Tab-separated table of C-alpha atoms in Angstrom:
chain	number	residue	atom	x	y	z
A	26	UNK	CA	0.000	0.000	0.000
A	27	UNK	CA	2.593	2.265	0.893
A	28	UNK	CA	4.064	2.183	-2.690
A	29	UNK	CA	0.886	2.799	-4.408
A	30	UNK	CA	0.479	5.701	-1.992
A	31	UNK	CA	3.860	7.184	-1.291
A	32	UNK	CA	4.088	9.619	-4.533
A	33	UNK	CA	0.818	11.743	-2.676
A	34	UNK	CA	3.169	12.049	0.214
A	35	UNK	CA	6.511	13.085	-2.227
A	36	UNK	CA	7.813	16.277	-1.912
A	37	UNK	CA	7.971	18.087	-4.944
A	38	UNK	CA	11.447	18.111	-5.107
A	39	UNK	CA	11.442	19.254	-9.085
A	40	UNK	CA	9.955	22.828	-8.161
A	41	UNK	CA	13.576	23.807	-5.821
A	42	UNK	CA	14.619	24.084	-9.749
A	43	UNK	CA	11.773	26.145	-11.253
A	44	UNK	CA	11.432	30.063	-11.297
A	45	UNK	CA	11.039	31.288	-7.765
A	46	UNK	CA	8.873	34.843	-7.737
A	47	UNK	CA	10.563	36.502	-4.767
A	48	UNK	CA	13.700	34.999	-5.132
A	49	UNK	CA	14.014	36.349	-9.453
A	50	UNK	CA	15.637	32.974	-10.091
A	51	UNK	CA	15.394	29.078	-9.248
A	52	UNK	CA	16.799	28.156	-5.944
A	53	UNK	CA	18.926	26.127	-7.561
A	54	UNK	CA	19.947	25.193	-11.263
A	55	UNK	CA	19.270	21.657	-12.282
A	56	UNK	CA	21.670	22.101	-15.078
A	57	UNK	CA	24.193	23.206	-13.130
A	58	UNK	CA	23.734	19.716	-11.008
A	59	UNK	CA	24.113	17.818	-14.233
A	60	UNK	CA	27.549	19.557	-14.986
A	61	UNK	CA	28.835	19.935	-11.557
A	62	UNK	CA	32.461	18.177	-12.069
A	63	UNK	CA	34.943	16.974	-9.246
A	64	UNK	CA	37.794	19.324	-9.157
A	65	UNK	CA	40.299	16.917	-8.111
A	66	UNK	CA	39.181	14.271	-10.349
A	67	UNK	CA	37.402	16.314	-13.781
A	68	UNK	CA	34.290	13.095	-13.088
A	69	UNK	CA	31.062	14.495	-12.880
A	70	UNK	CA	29.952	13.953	-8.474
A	71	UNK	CA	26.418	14.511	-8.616
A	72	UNK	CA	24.939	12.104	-10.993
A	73	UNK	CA	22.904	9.943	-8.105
A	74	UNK	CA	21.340	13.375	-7.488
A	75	UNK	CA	20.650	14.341	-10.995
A	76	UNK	CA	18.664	10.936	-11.393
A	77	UNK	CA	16.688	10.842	-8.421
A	78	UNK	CA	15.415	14.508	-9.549
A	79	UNK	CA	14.319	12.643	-12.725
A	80	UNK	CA	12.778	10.268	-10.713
A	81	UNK	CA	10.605	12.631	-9.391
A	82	UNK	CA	9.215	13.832	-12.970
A	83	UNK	CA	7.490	10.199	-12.636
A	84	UNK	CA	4.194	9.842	-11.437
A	85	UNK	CA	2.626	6.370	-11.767
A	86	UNK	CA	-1.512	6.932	-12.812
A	87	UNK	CA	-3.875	4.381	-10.837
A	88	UNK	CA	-7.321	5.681	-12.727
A	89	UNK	CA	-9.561	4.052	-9.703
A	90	UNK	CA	-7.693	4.367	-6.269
A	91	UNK	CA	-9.952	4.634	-3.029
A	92	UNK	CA	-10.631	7.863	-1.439
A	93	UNK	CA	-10.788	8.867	1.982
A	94	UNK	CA	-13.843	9.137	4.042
A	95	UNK	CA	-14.452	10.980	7.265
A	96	UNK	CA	-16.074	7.840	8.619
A	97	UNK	CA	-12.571	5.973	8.557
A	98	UNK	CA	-13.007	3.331	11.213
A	99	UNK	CA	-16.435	2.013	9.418
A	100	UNK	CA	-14.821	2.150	6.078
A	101	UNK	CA	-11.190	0.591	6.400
A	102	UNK	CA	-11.860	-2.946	5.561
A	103	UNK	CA	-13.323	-1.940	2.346
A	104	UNK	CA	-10.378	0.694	1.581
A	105	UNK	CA	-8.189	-1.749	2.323
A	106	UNK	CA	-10.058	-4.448	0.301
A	107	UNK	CA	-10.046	-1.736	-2.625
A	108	UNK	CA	-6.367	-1.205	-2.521
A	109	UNK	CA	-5.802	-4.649	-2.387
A	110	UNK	CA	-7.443	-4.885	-5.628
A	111	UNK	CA	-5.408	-2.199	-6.951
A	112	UNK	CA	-2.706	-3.736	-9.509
A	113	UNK	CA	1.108	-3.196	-8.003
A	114	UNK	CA	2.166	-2.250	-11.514
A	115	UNK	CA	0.543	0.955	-12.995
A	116	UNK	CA	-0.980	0.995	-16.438
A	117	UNK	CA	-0.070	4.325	-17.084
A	118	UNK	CA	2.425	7.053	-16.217
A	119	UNK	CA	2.306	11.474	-15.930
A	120	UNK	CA	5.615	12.260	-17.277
A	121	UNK	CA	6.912	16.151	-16.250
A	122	UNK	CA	9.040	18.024	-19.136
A	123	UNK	CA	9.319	20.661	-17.991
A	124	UNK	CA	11.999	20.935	-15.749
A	125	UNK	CA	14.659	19.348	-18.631
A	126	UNK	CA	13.370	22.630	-21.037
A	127	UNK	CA	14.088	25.245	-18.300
A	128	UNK	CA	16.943	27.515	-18.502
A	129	UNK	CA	19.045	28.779	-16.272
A	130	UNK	CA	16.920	30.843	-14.338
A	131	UNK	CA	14.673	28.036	-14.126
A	132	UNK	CA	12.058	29.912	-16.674
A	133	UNK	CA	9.688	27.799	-18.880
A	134	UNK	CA	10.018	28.316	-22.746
A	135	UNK	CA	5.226	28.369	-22.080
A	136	UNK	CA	3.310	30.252	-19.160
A	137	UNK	CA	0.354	27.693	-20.519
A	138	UNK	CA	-0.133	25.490	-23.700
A	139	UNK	CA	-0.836	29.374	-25.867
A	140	UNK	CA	1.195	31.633	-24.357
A	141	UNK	CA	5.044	32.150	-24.544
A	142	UNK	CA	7.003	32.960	-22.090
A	143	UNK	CA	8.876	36.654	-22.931
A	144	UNK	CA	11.637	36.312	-19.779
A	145	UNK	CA	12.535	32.799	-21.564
A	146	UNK	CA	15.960	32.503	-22.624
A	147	UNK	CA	15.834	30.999	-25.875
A	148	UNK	CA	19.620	30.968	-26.414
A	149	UNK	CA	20.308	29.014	-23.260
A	150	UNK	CA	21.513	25.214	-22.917
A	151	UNK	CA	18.951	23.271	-21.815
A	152	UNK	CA	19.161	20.408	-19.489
A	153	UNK	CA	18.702	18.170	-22.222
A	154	UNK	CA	21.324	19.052	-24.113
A	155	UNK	CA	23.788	19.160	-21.048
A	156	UNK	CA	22.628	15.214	-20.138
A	157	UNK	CA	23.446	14.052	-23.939
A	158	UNK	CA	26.814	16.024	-22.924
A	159	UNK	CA	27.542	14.723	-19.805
A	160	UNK	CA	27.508	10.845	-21.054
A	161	UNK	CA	25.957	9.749	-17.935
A	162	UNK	CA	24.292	6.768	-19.166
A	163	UNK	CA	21.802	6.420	-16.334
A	164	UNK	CA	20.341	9.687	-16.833
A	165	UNK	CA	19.944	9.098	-20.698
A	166	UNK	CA	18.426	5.718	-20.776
A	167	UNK	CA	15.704	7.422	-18.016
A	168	UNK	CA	12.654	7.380	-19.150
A	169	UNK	CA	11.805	11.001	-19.006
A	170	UNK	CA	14.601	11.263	-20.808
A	171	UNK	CA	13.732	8.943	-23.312
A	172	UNK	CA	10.121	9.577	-23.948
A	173	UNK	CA	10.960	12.986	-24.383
A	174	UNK	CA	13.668	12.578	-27.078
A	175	UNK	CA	11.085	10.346	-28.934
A	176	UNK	CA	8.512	13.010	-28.727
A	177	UNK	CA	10.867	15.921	-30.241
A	178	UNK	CA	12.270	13.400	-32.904
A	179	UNK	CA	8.844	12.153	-34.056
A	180	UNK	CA	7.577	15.822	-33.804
A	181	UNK	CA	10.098	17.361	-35.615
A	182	UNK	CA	13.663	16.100	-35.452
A	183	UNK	CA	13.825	13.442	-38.059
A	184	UNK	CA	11.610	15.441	-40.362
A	185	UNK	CA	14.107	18.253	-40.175
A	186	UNK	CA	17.001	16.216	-39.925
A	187	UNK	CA	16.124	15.026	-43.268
A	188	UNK	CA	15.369	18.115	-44.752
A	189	UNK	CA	18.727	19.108	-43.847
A	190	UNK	CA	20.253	15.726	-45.372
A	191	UNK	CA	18.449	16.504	-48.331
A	192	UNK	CA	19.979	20.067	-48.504
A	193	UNK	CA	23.287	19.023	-48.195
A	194	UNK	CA	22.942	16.160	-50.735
A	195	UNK	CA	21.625	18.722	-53.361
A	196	UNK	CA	24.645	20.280	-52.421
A	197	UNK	CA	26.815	17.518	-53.333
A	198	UNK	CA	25.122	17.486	-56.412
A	199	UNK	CA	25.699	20.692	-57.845
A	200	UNK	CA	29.814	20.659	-56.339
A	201	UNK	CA	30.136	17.694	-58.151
A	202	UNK	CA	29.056	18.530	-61.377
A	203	UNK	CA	31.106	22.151	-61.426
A	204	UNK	CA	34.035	20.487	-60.000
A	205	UNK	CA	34.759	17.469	-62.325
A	206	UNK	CA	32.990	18.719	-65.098
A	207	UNK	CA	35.330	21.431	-64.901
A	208	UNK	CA	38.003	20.032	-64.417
A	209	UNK	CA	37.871	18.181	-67.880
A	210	UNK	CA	37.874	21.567	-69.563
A	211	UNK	CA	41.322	23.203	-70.495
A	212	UNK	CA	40.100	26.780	-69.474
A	213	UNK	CA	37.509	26.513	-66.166
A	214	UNK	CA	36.832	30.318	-66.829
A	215	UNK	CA	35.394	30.144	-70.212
A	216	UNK	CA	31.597	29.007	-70.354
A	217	UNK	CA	30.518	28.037	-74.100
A	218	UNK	CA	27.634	25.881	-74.301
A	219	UNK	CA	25.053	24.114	-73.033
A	220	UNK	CA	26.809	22.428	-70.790
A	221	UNK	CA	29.299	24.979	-69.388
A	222	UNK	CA	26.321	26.967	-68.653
A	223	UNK	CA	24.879	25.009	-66.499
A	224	UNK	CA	28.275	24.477	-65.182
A	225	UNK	CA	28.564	28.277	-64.297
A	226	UNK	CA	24.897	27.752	-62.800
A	227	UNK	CA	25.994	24.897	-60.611
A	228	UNK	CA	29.237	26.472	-59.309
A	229	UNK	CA	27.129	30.135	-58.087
A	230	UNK	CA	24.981	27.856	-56.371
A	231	UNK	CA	28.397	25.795	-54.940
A	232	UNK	CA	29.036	29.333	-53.576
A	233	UNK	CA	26.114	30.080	-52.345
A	234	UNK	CA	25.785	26.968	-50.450
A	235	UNK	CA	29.370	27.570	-49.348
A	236	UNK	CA	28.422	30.830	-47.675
A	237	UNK	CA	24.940	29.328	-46.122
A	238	UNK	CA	27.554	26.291	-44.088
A	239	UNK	CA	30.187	28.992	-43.303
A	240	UNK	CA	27.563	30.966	-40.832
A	241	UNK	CA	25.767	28.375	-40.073
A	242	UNK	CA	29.364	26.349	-38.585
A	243	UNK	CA	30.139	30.276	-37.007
A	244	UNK	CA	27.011	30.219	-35.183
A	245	UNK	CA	27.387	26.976	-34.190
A	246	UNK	CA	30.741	27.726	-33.287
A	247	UNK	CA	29.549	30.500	-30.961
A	248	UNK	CA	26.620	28.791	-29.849
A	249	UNK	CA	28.267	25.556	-28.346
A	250	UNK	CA	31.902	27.317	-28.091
A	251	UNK	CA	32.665	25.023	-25.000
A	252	UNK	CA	32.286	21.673	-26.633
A	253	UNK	CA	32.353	22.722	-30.325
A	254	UNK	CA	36.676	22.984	-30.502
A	255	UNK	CA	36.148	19.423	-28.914
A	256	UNK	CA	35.008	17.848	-31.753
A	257	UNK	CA	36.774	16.535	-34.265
A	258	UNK	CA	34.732	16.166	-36.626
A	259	UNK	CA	33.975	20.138	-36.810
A	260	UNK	CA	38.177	20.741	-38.196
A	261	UNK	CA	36.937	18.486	-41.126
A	262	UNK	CA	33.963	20.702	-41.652
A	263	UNK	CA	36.349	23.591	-42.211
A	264	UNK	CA	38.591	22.408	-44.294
A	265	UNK	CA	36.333	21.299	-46.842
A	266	UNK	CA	34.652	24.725	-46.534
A	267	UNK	CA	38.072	26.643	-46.598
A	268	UNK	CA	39.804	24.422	-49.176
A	269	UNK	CA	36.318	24.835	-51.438
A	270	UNK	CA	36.756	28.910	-51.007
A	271	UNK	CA	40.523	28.875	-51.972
A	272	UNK	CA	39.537	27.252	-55.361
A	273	UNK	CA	37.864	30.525	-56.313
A	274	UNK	CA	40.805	32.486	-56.259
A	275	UNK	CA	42.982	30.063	-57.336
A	276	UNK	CA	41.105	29.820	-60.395
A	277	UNK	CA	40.922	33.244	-61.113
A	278	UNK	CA	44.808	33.254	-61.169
A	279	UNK	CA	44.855	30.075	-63.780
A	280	UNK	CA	46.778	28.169	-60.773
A	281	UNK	CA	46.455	24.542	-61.545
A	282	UNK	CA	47.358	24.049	-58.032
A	283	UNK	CA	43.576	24.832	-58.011
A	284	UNK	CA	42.833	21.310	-58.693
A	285	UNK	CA	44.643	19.914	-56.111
A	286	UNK	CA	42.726	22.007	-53.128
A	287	UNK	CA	39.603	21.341	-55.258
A	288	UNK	CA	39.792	17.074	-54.879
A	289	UNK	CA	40.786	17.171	-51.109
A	290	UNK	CA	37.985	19.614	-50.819
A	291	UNK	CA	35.682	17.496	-52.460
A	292	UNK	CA	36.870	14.546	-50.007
A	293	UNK	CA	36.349	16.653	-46.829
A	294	UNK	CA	33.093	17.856	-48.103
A	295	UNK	CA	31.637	14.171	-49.113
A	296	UNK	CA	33.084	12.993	-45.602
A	297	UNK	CA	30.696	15.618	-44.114
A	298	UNK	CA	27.482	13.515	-45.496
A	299	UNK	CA	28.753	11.046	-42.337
A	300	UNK	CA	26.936	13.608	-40.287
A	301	UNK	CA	23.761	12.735	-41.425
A	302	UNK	CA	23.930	8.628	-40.661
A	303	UNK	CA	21.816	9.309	-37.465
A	304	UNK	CA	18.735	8.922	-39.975
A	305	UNK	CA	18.424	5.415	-39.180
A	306	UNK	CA	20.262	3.334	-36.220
A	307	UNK	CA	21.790	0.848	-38.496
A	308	UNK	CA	23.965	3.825	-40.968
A	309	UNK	CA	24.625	5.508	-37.345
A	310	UNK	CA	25.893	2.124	-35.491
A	311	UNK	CA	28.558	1.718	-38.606
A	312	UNK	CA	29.160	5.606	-39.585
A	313	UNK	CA	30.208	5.661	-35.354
A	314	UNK	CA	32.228	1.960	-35.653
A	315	UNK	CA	33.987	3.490	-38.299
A	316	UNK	CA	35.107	6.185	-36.733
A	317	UNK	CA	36.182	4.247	-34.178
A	318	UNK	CA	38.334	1.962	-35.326
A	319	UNK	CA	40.096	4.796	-37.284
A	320	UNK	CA	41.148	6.747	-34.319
A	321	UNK	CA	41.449	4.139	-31.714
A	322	UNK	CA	42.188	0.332	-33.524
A	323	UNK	CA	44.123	2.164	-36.682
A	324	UNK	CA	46.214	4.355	-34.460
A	325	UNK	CA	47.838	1.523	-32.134
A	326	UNK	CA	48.230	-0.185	-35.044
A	327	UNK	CA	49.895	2.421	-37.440
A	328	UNK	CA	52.386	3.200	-34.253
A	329	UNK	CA	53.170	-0.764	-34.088
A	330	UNK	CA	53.797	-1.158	-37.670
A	331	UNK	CA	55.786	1.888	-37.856
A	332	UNK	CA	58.347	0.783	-35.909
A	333	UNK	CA	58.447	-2.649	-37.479
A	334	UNK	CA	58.306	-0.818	-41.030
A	335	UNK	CA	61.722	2.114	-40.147
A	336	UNK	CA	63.391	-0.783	-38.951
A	337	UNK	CA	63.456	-3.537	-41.807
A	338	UNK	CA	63.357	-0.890	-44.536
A	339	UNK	CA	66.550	0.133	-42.749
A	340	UNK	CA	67.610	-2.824	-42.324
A	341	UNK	CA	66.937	-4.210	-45.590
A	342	UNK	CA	68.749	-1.222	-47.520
A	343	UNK	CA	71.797	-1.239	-45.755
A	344	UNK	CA	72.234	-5.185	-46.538
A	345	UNK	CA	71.853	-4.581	-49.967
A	346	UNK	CA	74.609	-2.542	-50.359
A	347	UNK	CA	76.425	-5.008	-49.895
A	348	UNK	CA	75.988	-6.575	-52.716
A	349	UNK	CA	75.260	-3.468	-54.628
A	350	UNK	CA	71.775	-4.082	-54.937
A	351	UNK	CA	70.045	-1.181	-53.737
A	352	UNK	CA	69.598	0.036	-57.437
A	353	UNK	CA	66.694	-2.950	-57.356
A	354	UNK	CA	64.025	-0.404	-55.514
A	355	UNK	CA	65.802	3.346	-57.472
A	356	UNK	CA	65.696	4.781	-53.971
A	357	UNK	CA	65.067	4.559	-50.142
A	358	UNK	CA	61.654	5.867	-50.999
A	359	UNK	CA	60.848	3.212	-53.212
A	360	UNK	CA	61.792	0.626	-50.594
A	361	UNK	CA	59.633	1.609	-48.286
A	362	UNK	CA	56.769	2.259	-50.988
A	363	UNK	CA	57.331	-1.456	-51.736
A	364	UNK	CA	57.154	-1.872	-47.961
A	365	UNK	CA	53.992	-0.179	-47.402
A	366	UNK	CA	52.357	-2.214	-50.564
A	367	UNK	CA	53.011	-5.202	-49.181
A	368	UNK	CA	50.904	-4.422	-46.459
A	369	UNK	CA	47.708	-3.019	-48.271
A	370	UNK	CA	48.413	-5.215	-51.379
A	371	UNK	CA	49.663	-8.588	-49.420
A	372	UNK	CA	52.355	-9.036	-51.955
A	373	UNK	CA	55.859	-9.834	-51.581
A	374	UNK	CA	58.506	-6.586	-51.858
A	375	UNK	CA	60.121	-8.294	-54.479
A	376	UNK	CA	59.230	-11.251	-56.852
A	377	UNK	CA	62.642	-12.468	-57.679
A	378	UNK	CA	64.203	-13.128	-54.692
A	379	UNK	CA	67.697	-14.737	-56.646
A	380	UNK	CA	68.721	-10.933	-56.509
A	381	UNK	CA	69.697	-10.786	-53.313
A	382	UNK	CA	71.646	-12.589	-50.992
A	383	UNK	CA	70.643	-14.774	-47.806
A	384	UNK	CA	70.167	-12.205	-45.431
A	385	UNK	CA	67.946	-9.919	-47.420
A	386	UNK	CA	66.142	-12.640	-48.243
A	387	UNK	CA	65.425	-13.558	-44.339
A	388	UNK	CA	65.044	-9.620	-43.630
A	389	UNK	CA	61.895	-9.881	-46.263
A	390	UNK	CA	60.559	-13.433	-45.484
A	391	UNK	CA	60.875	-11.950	-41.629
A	392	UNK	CA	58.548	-8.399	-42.583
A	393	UNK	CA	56.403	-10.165	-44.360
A	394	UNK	CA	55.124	-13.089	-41.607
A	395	UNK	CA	55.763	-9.672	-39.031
A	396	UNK	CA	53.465	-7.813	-41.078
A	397	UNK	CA	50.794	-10.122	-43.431
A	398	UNK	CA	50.871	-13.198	-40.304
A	399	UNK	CA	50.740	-11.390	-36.991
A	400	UNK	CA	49.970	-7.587	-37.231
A	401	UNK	CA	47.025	-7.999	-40.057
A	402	UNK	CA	45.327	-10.858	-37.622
A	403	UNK	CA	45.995	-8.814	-34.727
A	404	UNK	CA	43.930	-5.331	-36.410
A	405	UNK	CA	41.496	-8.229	-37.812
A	406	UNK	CA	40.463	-9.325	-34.358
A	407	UNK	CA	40.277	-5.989	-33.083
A	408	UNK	CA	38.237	-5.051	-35.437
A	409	UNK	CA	36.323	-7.412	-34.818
A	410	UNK	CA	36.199	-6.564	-30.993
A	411	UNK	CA	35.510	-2.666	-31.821
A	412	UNK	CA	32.596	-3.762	-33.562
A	413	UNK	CA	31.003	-6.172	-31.471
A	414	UNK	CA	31.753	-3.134	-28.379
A	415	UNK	CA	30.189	-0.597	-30.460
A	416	UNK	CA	26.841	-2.776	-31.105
A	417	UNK	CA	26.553	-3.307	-27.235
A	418	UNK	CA	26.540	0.707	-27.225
A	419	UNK	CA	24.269	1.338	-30.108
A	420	UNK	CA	21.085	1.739	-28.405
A	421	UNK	CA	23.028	4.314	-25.875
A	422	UNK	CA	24.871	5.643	-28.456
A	423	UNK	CA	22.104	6.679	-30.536
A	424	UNK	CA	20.107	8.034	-27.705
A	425	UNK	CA	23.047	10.842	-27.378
A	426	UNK	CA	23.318	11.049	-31.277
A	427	UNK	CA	19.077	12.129	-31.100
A	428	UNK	CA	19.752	13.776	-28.146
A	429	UNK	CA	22.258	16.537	-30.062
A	430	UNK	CA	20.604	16.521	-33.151
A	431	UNK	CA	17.340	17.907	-31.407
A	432	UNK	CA	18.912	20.253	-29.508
A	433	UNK	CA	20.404	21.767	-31.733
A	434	UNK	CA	17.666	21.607	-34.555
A	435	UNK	CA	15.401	23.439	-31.765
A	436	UNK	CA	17.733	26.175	-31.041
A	437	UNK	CA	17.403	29.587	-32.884
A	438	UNK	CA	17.690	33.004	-32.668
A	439	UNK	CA	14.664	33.895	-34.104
A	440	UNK	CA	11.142	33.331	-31.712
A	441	UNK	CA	9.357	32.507	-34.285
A	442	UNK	CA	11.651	29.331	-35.740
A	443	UNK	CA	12.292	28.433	-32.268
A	444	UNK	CA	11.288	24.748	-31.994
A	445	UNK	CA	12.382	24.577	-28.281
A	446	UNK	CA	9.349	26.893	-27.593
A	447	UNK	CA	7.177	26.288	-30.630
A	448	UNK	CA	6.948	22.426	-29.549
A	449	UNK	CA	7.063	22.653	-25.799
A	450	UNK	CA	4.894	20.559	-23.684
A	451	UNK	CA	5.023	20.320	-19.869
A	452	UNK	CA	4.724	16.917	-19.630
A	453	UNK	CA	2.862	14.309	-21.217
A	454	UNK	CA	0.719	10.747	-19.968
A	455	UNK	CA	2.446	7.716	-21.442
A	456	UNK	CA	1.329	3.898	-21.298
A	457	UNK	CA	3.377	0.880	-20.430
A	458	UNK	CA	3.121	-0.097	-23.861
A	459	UNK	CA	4.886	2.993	-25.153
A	460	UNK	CA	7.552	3.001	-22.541
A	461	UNK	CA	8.557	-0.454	-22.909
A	462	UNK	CA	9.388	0.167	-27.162
């Protein structure tokens, strides 16, 4: 009985975090509990208190529960009969919102379901946004958390998302056409015919798409300025947008440098479509596995073979000389481009191996099992490993990735596209059903 009963008793610990009349400001910022941070150690300390405030946005819905009488002691043995009969599992929750849309002052984006709030600060971080930051996986997989991401991404995050993958595909479109249709011309500037003119239309668009991404990565670079330099991801951005720009004046000048900044641009710039994986979980889960095994598995990896690679290259030169081979491979260089293609291309360094003499012949034999036997197996199995870790994470993983992507589609300067406030709701009933998909 008592847990059927004890959320009448609760305090309501959520409104210590809301706007406070007399005081001009919460009595304390919830956000500021989900960031709080251990000096000593950098780990966020207050995690156990962030989650049993979400806790308390939980309110389990019993439609039929007894109700007191003034007559108590002729009553009791039917209210307790009735709340015997009550089921220990509720069908139904009351989910509260509100207090992950706040910001910092505690404000609501809504006075009521019409009426916007004017002391609202639209340009602050919201709660939400600092739980997908703070990777505590408790407080993401809650299920206020949860139920409201999947409100906001049904409501308007994947739609937008979309739109916005659609953009930057028609983007791609038009960037590829003026770049390698151009660059089978022998004069880019000149536009005669059919064909260079709508080469001259796709490459004003190129710009003006350009120009759109360069203030749109500013403000986001001024918006999120704390975790944006973080990112990776954001320096590959910019140097597809940069590279892109220098083409203009490169061309201009009849620089065929030009082409060279043109295809890494191009690569930076296609790279950028990785972005947009979150559509679906599946392109996310192998878009993020990628990533991952380039900058964790591929870097141990590359610093193993490296040193295994300088040392029988050097090894392997200096013996030929003495036999006066080292002509065989022109140059160091070449060695160690023979090297490195025996690696990617699993060939030996040298098919005629009557050349040299016995110990070149064991310094090759040796790279090669080194190399093809034990380091390929080695990156194979932790591949492997990387990917079996990264589908254990995928349901987390894309929680955080729908947990950005809303926050950021909802933020915007202007009231009026402000989706933060334009789609607010204070909280919301949700079944059993709905909370267990």
């Amino acid at each position: 009985m008592m847990s059927k009963t004890m959320f009448f008793f609760s305090v309501r610990v959520y409104e210590l975090f809301l706007y406070d009349d007399e005081l001009n400001r919460a009595k304390f910022s919830f956000g500021h509990f989900i960031s709080h941070k251990n000096l000593k150690t950098g780990q966020l300390d207050m995690t156990k208190t962030v989650n049993s405030v979400l806790d308390r946005l939980v309110n389990p819905h019993w439609p039929y529960l007894p109700e007191k009488t003034r007559e108590l002691s002729e009553t009791s043995d039917r209210i307790d009969l009735a709340w015997s009969s009550v089921p220990d599992d509720p069908l139904n929750y009351d989910f509260l919102y509100h207090l992950l849309e706040v910001d910092e002052q505690g404000r609501q984006p809504k006075i009521d379901e019409h009426t916007p709030n004017e002391m609202f600060n639209r340009n602050s971080v919201s709660c939400l946004r600092r739980i997908a930051e703070s990777k505590d996986k408790k407080a993401i997989q809650h299920p206020v958390v949860r139920m409201l991401i999947m409100r906001k991404w049904n409501k308007f995050g994947h739609w937008w998302f979309c739109v916005q993958a659609a953009f930057y595909t028609l983007f791609l479109t038009v960037l590829s056409y003026a770049l390698i249709y151009g660059s089978t011309q022998d004069d880019p500037t000149k536009y005669s015919g059919k064909a260079n003119g709508l080469r001259l239309f796709c490459e004003v668009l190129t710009v003006i798409f350009l120009m759109f991404f360069f203030f749109e990565e500013v403000n986001e670079a001024e918006r999120e300025w704390q975790t944006y330099f973080k990112d990776p991801y954001n320096y590959f951005d910019w140097l597809g947008l940069i590279l892109t720009f220098l083409v203009i004046p490169l061309r201009l000048a009849k620089v065929k440098f030009q082409w060279s900044l043109a295809g890494l641009g191009y690569l930076f710039n296609f790279l950028r479509l990785f972005k947009f994986s979150c559509v679906s979980r599946t392109t996310g889960l192998y878009t993020k596995t990628l990533a991952k095994i380039i900058y964790r598995d591929m870097i141990r990896f590359g610093v193993v073979f490296f040193i295994v690679f300088l040392g029988f290259c050097g090894a392997l030169f200096m013996t030929l000389k003495a036999t006066d081979n080292q002509d065989l491979f022109l140059s160091y260089g070449w060695l160690m481009l023979a090297a490195v293609r025996a690696l990617v291309e699993q060939q030996p360094a040298e098919e005629d191996y009557s050349k040299f003499n016995w110990l070149a012949i064991l310094i090759i034999l040796a790279y090669m099992a080194m190399v093809i036997v034990i380091l390929l197996n080695v990156l194979i199995a932790q591949l492997s490993d990387t990917y079996s870790e990264a589908k254990r994470n995928a349901k987390l993983q894309y929680s955080i990735d729908r947990m950005v992507i809303v926050t950021r589609l909802e933020h915007s300067r202007f009231a009026r596209f402000n989706l933060r406030v334009k789609h607010y709701q204070e909280g919301d009933r949700v079944s059993e059903t709905t909370l267990v998909k």
